[in-house]
PDB file of C-alpha atoms in Angstrom:
ATOM      1  CA  MET X 204       0.000   0.000   0.000  1.00 87.00           C
ATOM      2  CA  GLN X 205       1.150   3.525  -0.575  1.00 93.00           C
ATOM      3  CA  GLY X 206      -0.286   6.990  -0.374  1.00 95.00           C
ATOM      4  CA  SER X 207       0.442  10.650   0.049  1.00 95.00           C
ATOM      5  CA  LYS X 208      -1.286  13.689   1.491  1.00 95.00           C
ATOM      6  CA  GLU X 209      -0.165  17.264   2.019  1.00 95.00           C
ATOM      7  CA  GLY X 210       3.489  16.525   1.257  1.00 94.00           C
ATOM      8  CA  LEU X 211       3.681  13.357   3.362  1.00 96.00           C
ATOM      9  CA  GLU X 212       4.265   9.987   1.733  1.00 97.00           C
ATOM     10  CA  ILE X 213       3.994   6.507   3.188  1.00 95.00           C
ATOM     11  CA  SER X 214       4.541   3.040   1.787  1.00 96.00           C
ATOM     12  CA  VAL X 215       3.738  -0.235   3.555  1.00 94.00           C
ATOM     13  CA  GLU X 216       4.733  -3.712   2.363  1.00 93.00           C
ATOM     14  CA  GLY X 217       3.758  -6.885   4.141  1.00 91.00           C
ATOM     15  CA  HIS X 218       2.306 -10.346   4.054  1.00 91.00           C
ATOM     16  CA  TYR X 219      -0.568 -12.294   5.576  1.00 92.00           C
ATOM     17  CA  THR X 220      -0.454 -15.419   7.702  1.00 93.00           C
ATOM     18  CA  ILE X 221      -3.180 -17.684   9.022  1.00 95.00           C
ATOM     19  CA  GLU X 222      -3.052 -17.990  12.806  1.00 94.00           C
ATOM     20  CA  ASN X 223      -5.263 -20.199  14.941  1.00 92.00           C
ATOM     21  CA  GLN X 224      -4.352 -19.068  18.447  1.00 91.00           C
ATOM     22  CA  PRO X 225      -5.994 -17.509  20.314  1.00 91.00           C
ATOM     23  CA  GLN X 226      -8.532 -17.629  17.457  1.00 92.00           C
ATOM     24  CA  ASN X 227      -8.580 -18.246  13.709  1.00 93.00           C
ATOM     25  CA  ALA X 228      -7.414 -15.082  12.000  1.00 95.00           C
ATOM     26  CA  LEU X 229      -5.859 -13.726   8.843  1.00 94.00           C
ATOM     27  CA  VAL X 230      -3.091 -11.511  10.266  1.00 93.00           C
ATOM     28  CA  PHE X 231      -1.198  -8.802   8.354  1.00 92.00           C
ATOM     29  CA  HIS X 232       2.530  -8.472   9.116  1.00 93.00           C
ATOM     30  CA  ILE X 233       4.432  -5.338   8.096  1.00 94.00           C
ATOM     31  CA  ASP X 234       7.688  -6.198   6.323  1.00 95.00           C
ATOM     32  CA  LYS X 235       8.696  -2.702   5.224  1.00 96.00           C
ATOM     33  CA  LEU X 236       7.496   0.755   6.270  1.00 96.00           C
ATOM     34  CA  VAL X 237       8.772   3.849   4.448  1.00 97.00           C
ATOM     35  CA  PHE X 238       7.845   7.380   5.541  1.00 96.00           C
ATOM     36  CA  ASN X 239       8.918  10.294   3.301  1.00 96.00           C
ATOM     37  CA  GLY X 240      11.595   8.121   1.685  1.00 95.00           C
ATOM     38  CA  LEU X 241      13.063   6.893   4.999  1.00 96.00           C
ATOM     39  CA  GLU X 242      12.676   3.205   5.878  1.00 97.00           C
ATOM     40  CA  LEU X 243      11.580   2.969   9.493  1.00 96.00           C
ATOM     41  CA  PRO X 244      13.130   0.422  11.906  1.00 96.00           C
ATOM     42  CA  ASP X 245      11.710  -2.949  12.984  1.00 94.00           C
ATOM     43  CA  THR X 246      10.646  -1.532  16.343  1.00 95.00           C
ATOM     44  CA  THR X 247       8.379   1.014  14.643  1.00 94.00           C
ATOM     45  CA  ARG X 248       6.822  -1.681  12.456  1.00 94.00           C
ATOM     46  CA  THR X 249       6.208  -3.862  15.510  1.00 92.00           C
ATOM     47  CA  GLU X 250       4.618  -0.990  17.435  1.00 94.00           C
ATOM     48  CA  LEU X 251       2.355  -0.219  14.459  1.00 92.00           C
ATOM     49  CA  GLU X 252       1.242  -3.877  14.249  1.00 91.00           C
ATOM     50  CA  ASP X 253       0.556  -3.886  18.000  1.00 91.00           C
ATOM     51  CA  GLU X 254      -1.406  -0.626  17.965  1.00 94.00           C
ATOM     52  CA  PHE X 255      -3.491  -1.230  14.836  1.00 92.00           C
ATOM     53  CA  ASP X 256      -5.016  -4.665  14.388  1.00 90.00           C
ATOM     54  CA  LEU X 257      -5.046  -5.221  10.629  1.00 87.00           C
ATOM     55  CA  GLY X 258      -6.307  -8.777  10.996  1.00 90.00           C
ATOM     56  CA  PHE X 259      -9.472 -10.381   9.664  1.00 91.00           C
ATOM     57  CA  TYR X 260     -11.427 -12.701  11.934  1.00 94.00           C
ATOM     58  CA  PRO X 261     -13.843 -14.835   9.850  1.00 92.00           C
ATOM     59  CA  LYS X 262     -15.700 -16.310  12.843  1.00 90.00           C
ATOM     60  CA  GLU X 263     -16.717 -12.801  13.924  1.00 92.00           C
ATOM     61  CA  ILE X 264     -18.679 -12.528  10.684  1.00 91.00           C
ATOM     62  CA  VAL X 265     -19.905 -16.125  10.291  1.00 91.00           C
ATOM     63  CA  PRO X 266     -19.257 -18.409  13.300  1.00 90.00           C
ATOM     64  CA  PHE X 267     -18.763 -21.595  11.255  1.00 92.00           C
ATOM     65  CA  ILE X 268     -16.232 -20.218   8.723  1.00 93.00           C
ATOM     66  CA  GLU X 269     -12.477 -20.653   9.160  1.00 93.00           C
ATOM     67  CA  ALA X 270      -9.612 -19.185   7.097  1.00 94.00           C
ATOM     68  CA  THR X 271      -7.175 -21.856   5.914  1.00 94.00           C
ATOM     69  CA  GLU X 272      -4.906 -20.121   3.372  1.00 93.00           C
ATOM     70  CA  ALA X 273      -3.974 -16.649   2.142  1.00 92.00           C
ATOM     71  CA  VAL X 274      -2.129 -15.921  -1.110  1.00 90.00           C
ATOM     72  CA  ILE X 275      -1.218 -12.560  -2.647  1.00 87.00           C
ATOM     73  CA  ASP X 276      -0.721 -12.680  -6.410  1.00 88.00           C
ATOM     74  CA  GLU X 277      -0.499  -9.679  -8.737  1.00 88.00           C
ATOM     75  CA  GLY X 278      -1.955  -7.317  -6.138  1.00 81.00           C
ATOM     76  CA  GLN X 279      -4.906  -9.564  -5.326  1.00 90.00           C
ATOM     77  CA  LEU X 280      -5.442 -11.289  -1.979  1.00 89.00           C
ATOM     78  CA  THR X 281      -7.147 -14.685  -2.185  1.00 92.00           C
ATOM     79  CA  VAL X 282      -8.338 -16.269   1.061  1.00 92.00           C
ATOM     80  CA  LYS X 283      -9.471 -19.875   1.223  1.00 93.00           C
ATOM     81  CA  LEU X 284     -12.194 -20.563   3.756  1.00 92.00           C
ATOM     82  CA  LYS X 285     -13.673 -23.799   5.061  1.00 93.00           C
ATOM     83  CA  LEU X 286     -16.821 -24.704   6.929  1.00 92.00           C
ATOM     84  CA  SER X 287     -16.172 -25.637  10.551  1.00 77.00           C
ATOM     85  CA  LEU X 288     -19.394 -27.205  11.736  1.00 76.00           C
ATOM     86  CA  LYS X 289     -18.125 -28.905  14.900  1.00 69.00           C
ATOM     87  CA  SER X 290     -19.051 -27.334  18.213  1.00 56.00           C
ATOM     88  CA  ASN X 291     -16.326 -25.743  20.363  1.00 55.00           C
ATOM     89  CA  SER X 292     -18.304 -26.209  23.597  1.00 50.00           C
TER      90      SER X 292
END
């Protein structure tokens, strides 16, 4: 992702992973963060990930759906979902 406004420019590169603990989620990880041409350090990227949850939680939308795979190809994110009909109680 990239954008600019009023003389400020930002660029974010990252990837998605499927995580199942503490719940099934499609989580975005920031690999590279550039602000006004300066690449920011790992600590800044980590703080940004901690402060802003960029994840997607399928069960919050439909309780019996679970994300199983995420692939980015040519600027398009494809997420594979499966039905999870067993009870967790």
